[in-house]
């Protein structure tokens, strides 16, 4: 029985460690989203400047530019929130993996006691 529990602990630890690269890939995607949000925000700002220069004829375009800027800011905020959640989840995965490793080591240390009892 102790061998089964030890193997399960190792398998769980390996599974949790396999999740880490996927979090890294998600982080890279969030970086791209942040970059797009930043660039979109700059474009919206430039569009607002051009709309202001156009005067009355650019008024409708200024509204569109403002909405694009709002969307860029919301996208950036959402990406930051996701990034925080991923970081917190990765910390939990790391903690869980370490716990499994410690549990496996403890089981290995106590195996002789279980077998003799």
PDB file of N, CA and C in Angstrom, residues 3-98:
ATOM      1  N   UNK A   3       3.671   1.742  -1.346  1.00  0.00           N
ATOM      2  CA  UNK A   3       4.220   1.948  -2.687  1.00  0.00           C
ATOM      3  C   UNK A   3       3.197   2.602  -3.609  1.00  0.00           C
ATOM      4  N   UNK A   4       1.952   2.193  -3.495  1.00  0.00           N
ATOM      5  CA  UNK A   4       0.885   2.762  -4.320  1.00  0.00           C
ATOM      6  C   UNK A   4       0.716   4.242  -4.005  1.00  0.00           C
ATOM      7  N   UNK A   5       0.695   4.572  -2.733  1.00  0.00           N
ATOM      8  CA  UNK A   5       0.536   5.971  -2.329  1.00  0.00           C
ATOM      9  C   UNK A   5       1.733   6.795  -2.790  1.00  0.00           C
ATOM     10  N   UNK A   6       2.936   6.240  -2.665  1.00  0.00           N
ATOM     11  CA  UNK A   6       4.140   6.957  -3.107  1.00  0.00           C
ATOM     12  C   UNK A   6       4.088   7.199  -4.611  1.00  0.00           C
ATOM     13  N   UNK A   7       3.672   6.189  -5.386  1.00  0.00           N
ATOM     14  CA  UNK A   7       3.574   6.364  -6.847  1.00  0.00           C
ATOM     15  C   UNK A   7       2.531   7.415  -7.203  1.00  0.00           C
ATOM     16  N   UNK A   8       1.408   7.385  -6.490  1.00  0.00           N
ATOM     17  CA  UNK A   8       0.376   8.400  -6.733  1.00  0.00           C
ATOM     18  C   UNK A   8       0.906   9.797  -6.430  1.00  0.00           C
ATOM     19  N   UNK A   9       1.671   9.925  -5.372  1.00  0.00           N
ATOM     20  CA  UNK A   9       2.247  11.218  -5.006  1.00  0.00           C
ATOM     21  C   UNK A   9       3.201  11.711  -6.082  1.00  0.00           C
ATOM     22  N   UNK A  10       4.042  10.810  -6.592  1.00  0.00           N
ATOM     23  CA  UNK A  10       4.986  11.185  -7.655  1.00  0.00           C
ATOM     24  C   UNK A  10       4.225  11.566  -8.921  1.00  0.00           C
ATOM     25  N   UNK A  11       3.214  10.785  -9.276  1.00  0.00           N
ATOM     26  CA  UNK A  11       2.417  11.079 -10.475  1.00  0.00           C
ATOM     27  C   UNK A  11       1.723  12.432 -10.350  1.00  0.00           C
ATOM     28  N   UNK A  12       1.175  12.707  -9.183  1.00  0.00           N
ATOM     29  CA  UNK A  12       0.520  13.997  -8.966  1.00  0.00           C
ATOM     30  C   UNK A  12       1.519  15.138  -9.089  1.00  0.00           C
ATOM     31  N   UNK A  13       2.689  14.969  -8.513  1.00  0.00           N
ATOM     32  CA  UNK A  13       3.726  15.998  -8.589  1.00  0.00           C
ATOM     33  C   UNK A  13       4.150  16.238 -10.037  1.00  0.00           C
ATOM     34  N   UNK A  14       4.347  15.156 -10.794  1.00  0.00           N
ATOM     35  CA  UNK A  14       4.729  15.290 -12.204  1.00  0.00           C
ATOM     36  C   UNK A  14       3.628  15.983 -12.999  1.00  0.00           C
ATOM     37  N   UNK A  15       2.392  15.627 -12.739  1.00  0.00           N
ATOM     38  CA  UNK A  15       1.261  16.249 -13.435  1.00  0.00           C
ATOM     39  C   UNK A  15       1.220  17.747 -13.168  1.00  0.00           C
ATOM     40  N   UNK A  16       1.423  18.123 -11.917  1.00  0.00           N
ATOM     41  CA  UNK A  16       1.408  19.546 -11.570  1.00  0.00           C
ATOM     42  C   UNK A  16       2.575  20.276 -12.229  1.00  0.00           C
ATOM     43  N   UNK A  17       3.729  19.622 -12.294  1.00  0.00           N
ATOM     44  CA  UNK A  17       4.880  20.245 -12.953  1.00  0.00           C
ATOM     45  C   UNK A  17       4.650  20.405 -14.451  1.00  0.00           C
ATOM     46  N   UNK A  18       3.875  19.503 -15.052  1.00  0.00           N
ATOM     47  CA  UNK A  18       3.580  19.601 -16.482  1.00  0.00           C
ATOM     48  C   UNK A  18       2.659  20.770 -16.802  1.00  0.00           C
ATOM     49  N   UNK A  19       1.948  21.271 -15.810  1.00  0.00           N
ATOM     50  CA  UNK A  19       1.050  22.406 -16.015  1.00  0.00           C
ATOM     51  C   UNK A  19       1.842  23.702 -16.179  1.00  0.00           C
ATOM     52  N   UNK A  20       2.994  23.788 -15.554  1.00  0.00           N
ATOM     53  CA  UNK A  20       3.768  25.031 -15.539  1.00  0.00           C
ATOM     54  C   UNK A  20       4.071  25.587 -16.934  1.00  0.00           C
ATOM     55  N   UNK A  21       4.539  24.763 -17.890  1.00  0.00           N
ATOM     56  CA  UNK A  21       4.810  25.335 -19.226  1.00  0.00           C
ATOM     57  C   UNK A  21       3.562  25.912 -19.898  1.00  0.00           C
ATOM     58  N   UNK A  22       2.413  25.302 -19.636  1.00  0.00           N
ATOM     59  CA  UNK A  22       1.174  25.812 -20.226  1.00  0.00           C
ATOM     60  C   UNK A  22       0.842  27.195 -19.684  1.00  0.00           C
ATOM     61  N   UNK A  23       1.103  27.407 -18.398  1.00  0.00           N
ATOM     62  CA  UNK A  23       0.907  28.738 -17.830  1.00  0.00           C
ATOM     63  C   UNK A  23       1.844  29.735 -18.502  1.00  0.00           C
ATOM     64  N   UNK A  24       3.058  29.291 -18.809  1.00  0.00           N
ATOM     65  CA  UNK A  24       4.010  30.165 -19.496  1.00  0.00           C
ATOM     66  C   UNK A  24       3.505  30.567 -20.872  1.00  0.00           C
ATOM     67  N   UNK A  25       2.917  29.614 -21.587  1.00  0.00           N
ATOM     68  CA  UNK A  25       2.367  29.917 -22.908  1.00  0.00           C
ATOM     69  C   UNK A  25       1.210  30.899 -22.798  1.00  0.00           C
ATOM     70  N   UNK A  26       0.376  30.721 -21.799  1.00  0.00           N
ATOM     71  CA  UNK A  26      -0.731  31.656 -21.591  1.00  0.00           C
ATOM     72  C   UNK A  26      -0.182  33.040 -21.287  1.00  0.00           C
ATOM     73  N   UNK A  27       0.883  33.091 -20.495  1.00  0.00           N
ATOM     74  CA  UNK A  27       1.527  34.369 -20.186  1.00  0.00           C
ATOM     75  C   UNK A  27       2.027  35.070 -21.433  1.00  0.00           C
ATOM     76  N   UNK A  28       2.582  34.296 -22.375  1.00  0.00           N
ATOM     77  CA  UNK A  28       3.052  34.884 -23.634  1.00  0.00           C
ATOM     78  C   UNK A  28       1.887  35.460 -24.436  1.00  0.00           C
ATOM     79  N   UNK A  29       0.776  34.758 -24.454  1.00  0.00           N
ATOM     80  CA  UNK A  29      -0.408  35.246 -25.171  1.00  0.00           C
ATOM     81  C   UNK A  29      -0.913  36.534 -24.528  1.00  0.00           C
ATOM     82  N   UNK A  30      -0.905  36.587 -23.212  1.00  0.00           N
ATOM     83  CA  UNK A  30      -1.336  37.803 -22.513  1.00  0.00           C
ATOM     84  C   UNK A  30      -0.408  38.958 -22.846  1.00  0.00           C
ATOM     85  N   UNK A  31       0.875  38.668 -22.979  1.00  0.00           N
ATOM     86  CA  UNK A  31       1.828  39.719 -23.366  1.00  0.00           C
ATOM     87  C   UNK A  31       1.452  40.284 -24.741  1.00  0.00           C
ATOM     88  N   UNK A  32       1.074  39.417 -25.664  1.00  0.00           N
ATOM     89  CA  UNK A  32       0.649  39.862 -27.000  1.00  0.00           C
ATOM     90  C   UNK A  32      -0.613  40.717 -26.886  1.00  0.00           C
ATOM     91  N   UNK A  33      -1.562  40.285 -26.065  1.00  0.00           N
ATOM     92  CA  UNK A  33      -2.797  41.061 -25.878  1.00  0.00           C
ATOM     93  C   UNK A  33      -2.479  42.436 -25.307  1.00  0.00           C
ATOM     94  N   UNK A  34      -1.579  42.485 -24.324  1.00  0.00           N
ATOM     95  CA  UNK A  34      -1.176  43.777 -23.755  1.00  0.00           C
ATOM     96  C   UNK A  34      -0.541  44.675 -24.807  1.00  0.00           C
ATOM     97  N   UNK A  35       0.287  44.092 -25.647  1.00  0.00           N
ATOM     98  CA  UNK A  35       0.939  44.861 -26.706  1.00  0.00           C
ATOM     99  C   UNK A  35      -0.088  45.407 -27.698  1.00  0.00           C
ATOM    100  N   UNK A  36      -1.039  44.570 -28.085  1.00  0.00           N
ATOM    101  CA  UNK A  36      -2.093  45.010 -29.007  1.00  0.00           C
ATOM    102  C   UNK A  36      -2.934  46.107 -28.359  1.00  0.00           C
ATOM    103  N   UNK A  37      -3.253  45.950 -27.088  1.00  0.00           N
ATOM    104  CA  UNK A  37      -4.037  46.970 -26.376  1.00  0.00           C
ATOM    105  C   UNK A  37      -3.297  48.300 -26.346  1.00  0.00           C
ATOM    106  N   UNK A  38      -1.998  48.233 -26.077  1.00  0.00           N
ATOM    107  CA  UNK A  38      -1.199  49.457 -26.028  1.00  0.00           C
ATOM    108  C   UNK A  38      -1.181  50.141 -27.393  1.00  0.00           C
ATOM    109  N   UNK A  39      -0.929  49.362 -28.444  1.00  0.00           N
ATOM    110  CA  UNK A  39      -0.879  49.926 -29.793  1.00  0.00           C
ATOM    111  C   UNK A  39      -2.241  50.476 -30.208  1.00  0.00           C
ATOM    112  N   UNK A  40      -3.309  49.772 -29.860  1.00  0.00           N
ATOM    113  CA  UNK A  40      -4.658  50.240 -30.185  1.00  0.00           C
ATOM    114  C   UNK A  40      -4.964  51.545 -29.464  1.00  0.00           C
ATOM    115  N   UNK A  41      -4.519  51.637 -28.230  1.00  0.00           N
ATOM    116  CA  UNK A  41      -4.716  52.857 -27.453  1.00  0.00           C
ATOM    117  C   UNK A  41      -4.000  54.036 -28.121  1.00  0.00           C
ATOM    118  N   UNK A  42      -2.781  53.818 -28.582  1.00  0.00           N
ATOM    119  CA  UNK A  42      -2.021  54.870 -29.280  1.00  0.00           C
ATOM    120  C   UNK A  42      -2.733  55.269 -30.572  1.00  0.00           C
ATOM    121  N   UNK A  43      -3.205  54.275 -31.326  1.00  0.00           N
ATOM    122  CA  UNK A  43      -3.926  54.574 -32.572  1.00  0.00           C
ATOM    123  C   UNK A  43      -5.200  55.366 -32.292  1.00  0.00           C
ATOM    124  N   UNK A  44      -5.916  54.993 -31.240  1.00  0.00           N
ATOM    125  CA  UNK A  44      -7.143  55.715 -30.891  1.00  0.00           C
ATOM    126  C   UNK A  44      -6.831  57.150 -30.491  1.00  0.00           C
ATOM    127  N   UNK A  45      -5.742  57.334 -29.775  1.00  0.00           N
ATOM    128  CA  UNK A  45      -5.327  58.683 -29.387  1.00  0.00           C
ATOM    129  C   UNK A  45      -4.982  59.516 -30.626  1.00  0.00           C
ATOM    130  N   UNK A  46      -4.239  58.914 -31.540  1.00  0.00           N
ATOM    131  CA  UNK A  46      -3.906  59.614 -32.789  1.00  0.00           C
ATOM    132  C   UNK A  46      -5.159  59.929 -33.602  1.00  0.00           C
ATOM    133  N   UNK A  47      -6.101  58.978 -33.620  1.00  0.00           N
ATOM    134  CA  UNK A  47      -7.350  59.208 -34.349  1.00  0.00           C
ATOM    135  C   UNK A  47      -8.138  60.349 -33.720  1.00  0.00           C
ATOM    136  N   UNK A  48      -8.130  60.437 -32.395  1.00  0.00           N
ATOM    137  CA  UNK A  48      -8.831  61.530 -31.712  1.00  0.00           C
ATOM    138  C   UNK A  48      -8.200  62.872 -32.051  1.00  0.00           C
ATOM    139  N   UNK A  49      -6.874  62.893 -32.143  1.00  0.00           N
ATOM    140  CA  UNK A  49      -6.179  64.135 -32.517  1.00  0.00           C
ATOM    141  C   UNK A  49      -6.569  64.542 -33.932  1.00  0.00           C
ATOM    142  N   UNK A  50      -6.574  63.579 -34.846  1.00  0.00           N
ATOM    143  CA  UNK A  50      -6.946  63.877 -36.233  1.00  0.00           C
ATOM    144  C   UNK A  50      -8.405  64.328 -36.321  1.00  0.00           C
ATOM    145  N   UNK A  51      -9.271  63.693 -35.527  1.00  0.00           N
ATOM    146  CA  UNK A  51     -10.683  64.090 -35.526  1.00  0.00           C
ATOM    147  C   UNK A  51     -10.833  65.518 -35.022  1.00  0.00           C
ATOM    148  N   UNK A  52     -10.062  65.871 -34.014  1.00  0.00           N
ATOM    149  CA  UNK A  52     -10.118  67.239 -33.485  1.00  0.00           C
ATOM    150  C   UNK A  52      -9.627  68.232 -34.528  1.00  0.00           C
ATOM    151  N   UNK A  53      -8.603  67.841 -35.263  1.00  0.00           N
ATOM    152  CA  UNK A  53      -8.081  68.740 -36.305  1.00  0.00           C
ATOM    153  C   UNK A  53      -9.088  68.915 -37.433  1.00  0.00           C
ATOM    154  N   UNK A  54      -9.921  67.898 -37.656  1.00  0.00           N
ATOM    155  CA  UNK A  54     -10.910  67.975 -38.735  1.00  0.00           C
ATOM    156  C   UNK A  54     -12.107  68.836 -38.344  1.00  0.00           C
ATOM    157  N   UNK A  55     -12.190  69.163 -37.066  1.00  0.00           N
ATOM    158  CA  UNK A  55     -13.273  70.044 -36.631  1.00  0.00           C
ATOM    159  C   UNK A  55     -14.614  69.351 -36.627  1.00  0.00           C
ATOM    160  N   UNK A  56     -15.631  70.077 -37.103  1.00  0.00           N
ATOM    161  CA  UNK A  56     -17.004  69.571 -37.091  1.00  0.00           C
ATOM    162  C   UNK A  56     -17.135  68.275 -37.895  1.00  0.00           C
ATOM    163  N   UNK A  57     -16.425  68.175 -39.023  1.00  0.00           N
ATOM    164  CA  UNK A  57     -16.516  66.964 -39.849  1.00  0.00           C
ATOM    165  C   UNK A  57     -15.933  65.733 -39.141  1.00  0.00           C
ATOM    166  N   UNK A  58     -15.047  65.933 -38.190  1.00  0.00           N
ATOM    167  CA  UNK A  58     -14.415  64.814 -37.493  1.00  0.00           C
ATOM    168  C   UNK A  58     -15.088  64.418 -36.196  1.00  0.00           C
ATOM    169  N   UNK A  59     -16.204  65.078 -35.881  1.00  0.00           N
ATOM    170  CA  UNK A  59     -16.861  64.821 -34.595  1.00  0.00           C
ATOM    171  C   UNK A  59     -17.298  63.357 -34.449  1.00  0.00           C
ATOM    172  N   UNK A  60     -17.916  62.793 -35.459  1.00  0.00           N
ATOM    173  CA  UNK A  60     -18.354  61.387 -35.409  1.00  0.00           C
ATOM    174  C   UNK A  60     -17.173  60.443 -35.273  1.00  0.00           C
ATOM    175  N   UNK A  61     -16.095  60.778 -35.966  1.00  0.00           N
ATOM    176  CA  UNK A  61     -14.900  59.946 -35.890  1.00  0.00           C
ATOM    177  C   UNK A  61     -14.279  60.023 -34.497  1.00  0.00           C
ATOM    178  N   UNK A  62     -14.396  61.155 -33.844  1.00  0.00           N
ATOM    179  CA  UNK A  62     -13.868  61.316 -32.487  1.00  0.00           C
ATOM    180  C   UNK A  62     -14.592  60.378 -31.516  1.00  0.00           C
ATOM    181  N   UNK A  63     -15.899  60.216 -31.724  1.00  0.00           N
ATOM    182  CA  UNK A  63     -16.666  59.300 -30.874  1.00  0.00           C
ATOM    183  C   UNK A  63     -16.172  57.871 -31.069  1.00  0.00           C
ATOM    184  N   UNK A  64     -15.968  57.485 -32.322  1.00  0.00           N
ATOM    185  CA  UNK A  64     -15.466  56.140 -32.624  1.00  0.00           C
ATOM    186  C   UNK A  64     -14.077  55.949 -32.015  1.00  0.00           C
ATOM    187  N   UNK A  65     -13.220  56.942 -32.161  1.00  0.00           N
ATOM    188  CA  UNK A  65     -11.868  56.858 -31.601  1.00  0.00           C
ATOM    189  C   UNK A  65     -11.916  56.702 -30.084  1.00  0.00           C
ATOM    190  N   UNK A  66     -12.823  57.401 -29.446  1.00  0.00           N
ATOM    191  CA  UNK A  66     -12.973  57.282 -27.993  1.00  0.00           C
ATOM    192  C   UNK A  66     -13.421  55.893 -27.573  1.00  0.00           C
ATOM    193  N   UNK A  67     -14.343  55.322 -28.342  1.00  0.00           N
ATOM    194  CA  UNK A  67     -14.816  53.968 -28.028  1.00  0.00           C
ATOM    195  C   UNK A  67     -13.711  52.937 -28.248  1.00  0.00           C
ATOM    196  N   UNK A  68     -12.931  53.117 -29.299  1.00  0.00           N
ATOM    197  CA  UNK A  68     -11.802  52.213 -29.544  1.00  0.00           C
ATOM    198  C   UNK A  68     -10.812  52.301 -28.386  1.00  0.00           C
ATOM    199  N   UNK A  69     -10.576  53.495 -27.919  1.00  0.00           N
ATOM    200  CA  UNK A  69      -9.660  53.690 -26.788  1.00  0.00           C
ATOM    201  C   UNK A  69     -10.209  53.005 -25.529  1.00  0.00           C
ATOM    202  N   UNK A  70     -11.511  53.145 -25.290  1.00  0.00           N
ATOM    203  CA  UNK A  70     -12.126  52.462 -24.147  1.00  0.00           C
ATOM    204  C   UNK A  70     -11.955  50.946 -24.234  1.00  0.00           C
ATOM    205  N   UNK A  71     -12.162  50.397 -25.434  1.00  0.00           N
ATOM    206  CA  UNK A  71     -11.990  48.956 -25.622  1.00  0.00           C
ATOM    207  C   UNK A  71     -10.545  48.535 -25.371  1.00  0.00           C
ATOM    208  N   UNK A  72      -9.603  49.335 -25.835  1.00  0.00           N
ATOM    209  CA  UNK A  72      -8.189  49.028 -25.619  1.00  0.00           C
ATOM    210  C   UNK A  72      -7.863  49.024 -24.128  1.00  0.00           C
ATOM    211  N   UNK A  73      -8.395  49.981 -23.411  1.00  0.00           N
ATOM    212  CA  UNK A  73      -8.137  50.050 -21.972  1.00  0.00           C
ATOM    213  C   UNK A  73      -8.785  48.878 -21.236  1.00  0.00           C
ATOM    214  N   UNK A  74      -9.991  48.501 -21.638  1.00  0.00           N
ATOM    215  CA  UNK A  74     -10.658  47.356 -21.010  1.00  0.00           C
ATOM    216  C   UNK A  74      -9.906  46.063 -21.301  1.00  0.00           C
ATOM    217  N   UNK A  75      -9.410  45.923 -22.527  1.00  0.00           N
ATOM    218  CA  UNK A  75      -8.629  44.731 -22.882  1.00  0.00           C
ATOM    219  C   UNK A  75      -7.361  44.647 -22.050  1.00  0.00           C
ATOM    220  N   UNK A  76      -6.708  45.777 -21.888  1.00  0.00           N
ATOM    221  CA  UNK A  76      -5.481  45.815 -21.094  1.00  0.00           C
ATOM    222  C   UNK A  76      -5.760  45.442 -19.647  1.00  0.00           C
ATOM    223  N   UNK A  77      -6.823  45.975 -19.084  1.00  0.00           N
ATOM    224  CA  UNK A  77      -7.187  45.674 -17.701  1.00  0.00           C
ATOM    225  C   UNK A  77      -7.518  44.188 -17.536  1.00  0.00           C
ATOM    226  N   UNK A  78      -8.284  43.640 -18.477  1.00  0.00           N
ATOM    227  CA  UNK A  78      -8.641  42.217 -18.413  1.00  0.00           C
ATOM    228  C   UNK A  78      -7.393  41.345 -18.508  1.00  0.00           C
ATOM    229  N   UNK A  79      -6.469  41.706 -19.386  1.00  0.00           N
ATOM    230  CA  UNK A  79      -5.230  40.941 -19.527  1.00  0.00           C
ATOM    231  C   UNK A  79      -4.422  40.977 -18.233  1.00  0.00           C
ATOM    232  N   UNK A  80      -4.387  42.118 -17.577  1.00  0.00           N
ATOM    233  CA  UNK A  80      -3.656  42.222 -16.304  1.00  0.00           C
ATOM    234  C   UNK A  80      -4.313  41.369 -15.227  1.00  0.00           C
ATOM    235  N   UNK A  81      -5.638  41.343 -15.210  1.00  0.00           N
ATOM    236  CA  UNK A  81      -6.348  40.512 -14.232  1.00  0.00           C
ATOM    237  C   UNK A  81      -6.073  39.033 -14.480  1.00  0.00           C
ATOM    238  N   UNK A  82      -6.080  38.633 -15.745  1.00  0.00           N
ATOM    239  CA  UNK A  82      -5.784  37.243 -16.093  1.00  0.00           C
ATOM    240  C   UNK A  82      -4.350  36.903 -15.703  1.00  0.00           C
ATOM    241  N   UNK A  83      -3.442  37.819 -15.965  1.00  0.00           N
ATOM    242  CA  UNK A  83      -2.038  37.605 -15.612  1.00  0.00           C
ATOM    243  C   UNK A  83      -1.886  37.390 -14.103  1.00  0.00           C
ATOM    244  N   UNK A  84      -2.598  38.160 -13.310  1.00  0.00           N
ATOM    245  CA  UNK A  84      -2.554  37.998 -11.853  1.00  0.00           C
ATOM    246  C   UNK A  84      -3.097  36.631 -11.445  1.00  0.00           C
ATOM    247  N   UNK A  85      -4.222  36.232 -12.035  1.00  0.00           N
ATOM    248  CA  UNK A  85      -4.797  34.923 -11.728  1.00  0.00           C
ATOM    249  C   UNK A  85      -3.846  33.792 -12.099  1.00  0.00           C
ATOM    250  N   UNK A  86      -3.195  33.919 -13.236  1.00  0.00           N
ATOM    251  CA  UNK A  86      -2.252  32.890 -13.667  1.00  0.00           C
ATOM    252  C   UNK A  86      -1.073  32.816 -12.711  1.00  0.00           C
ATOM    253  N   UNK A  87      -0.549  33.966 -12.327  1.00  0.00           N
ATOM    254  CA  UNK A  87       0.581  33.993 -11.401  1.00  0.00           C
ATOM    255  C   UNK A  87       0.200  33.328 -10.072  1.00  0.00           C
ATOM    256  N   UNK A  88      -0.985  33.660  -9.557  1.00  0.00           N
ATOM    257  CA  UNK A  88      -1.446  33.058  -8.303  1.00  0.00           C
ATOM    258  C   UNK A  88      -1.657  31.551  -8.456  1.00  0.00           C
ATOM    259  N   UNK A  89      -2.224  31.133  -9.580  1.00  0.00           N
ATOM    260  CA  UNK A  89      -2.449  29.707  -9.822  1.00  0.00           C
ATOM    261  C   UNK A  89      -1.129  28.959  -9.947  1.00  0.00           C
ATOM    262  N   UNK A  90      -0.176  29.562 -10.623  1.00  0.00           N
ATOM    263  CA  UNK A  90       1.137  28.935 -10.770  1.00  0.00           C
ATOM    264  C   UNK A  90       1.816  28.790  -9.415  1.00  0.00           C
ATOM    265  N   UNK A  91       1.667  29.774  -8.556  1.00  0.00           N
ATOM    266  CA  UNK A  91       2.212  29.670  -7.194  1.00  0.00           C
ATOM    267  C   UNK A  91       1.573  28.499  -6.451  1.00  0.00           C
ATOM    268  N   UNK A  92       0.270  28.329  -6.616  1.00  0.00           N
ATOM    269  CA  UNK A  92      -0.424  27.221  -5.947  1.00  0.00           C
ATOM    270  C   UNK A  92       0.027  25.870  -6.508  1.00  0.00           C
ATOM    271  N   UNK A  93       0.212  25.806  -7.822  1.00  0.00           N
ATOM    272  CA  UNK A  93       0.702  24.570  -8.437  1.00  0.00           C
ATOM    273  C   UNK A  93       2.093  24.245  -7.890  1.00  0.00           C
ATOM    274  N   UNK A  94       2.939  25.255  -7.799  1.00  0.00           N
ATOM    275  CA  UNK A  94       4.294  25.060  -7.272  1.00  0.00           C
ATOM    276  C   UNK A  94       4.233  24.557  -5.825  1.00  0.00           C
ATOM    277  N   UNK A  95       3.402  25.190  -5.006  1.00  0.00           N
ATOM    278  CA  UNK A  95       3.258  24.772  -3.607  1.00  0.00           C
ATOM    279  C   UNK A  95       2.741  23.337  -3.516  1.00  0.00           C
ATOM    280  N   UNK A  96       1.750  23.008  -4.331  1.00  0.00           N
ATOM    281  CA  UNK A  96       1.199  21.651  -4.332  1.00  0.00           C
ATOM    282  C   UNK A  96       2.221  20.622  -4.766  1.00  0.00           C
ATOM    283  N   UNK A  97       3.019  20.969  -5.759  1.00  0.00           N
ATOM    284  CA  UNK A  97       4.060  20.072  -6.242  1.00  0.00           C
ATOM    285  C   UNK A  97       5.101  19.817  -5.156  1.00  0.00           C
ATOM    286  N   UNK A  98       5.501  20.879  -4.476  1.00  0.00           N
ATOM    287  CA  UNK A  98       6.464  20.719  -3.378  1.00  0.00           C
ATOM    288  C   UNK A  98       5.876  19.868  -2.259  1.00  0.00           C
TER     289      UNK A  98
END
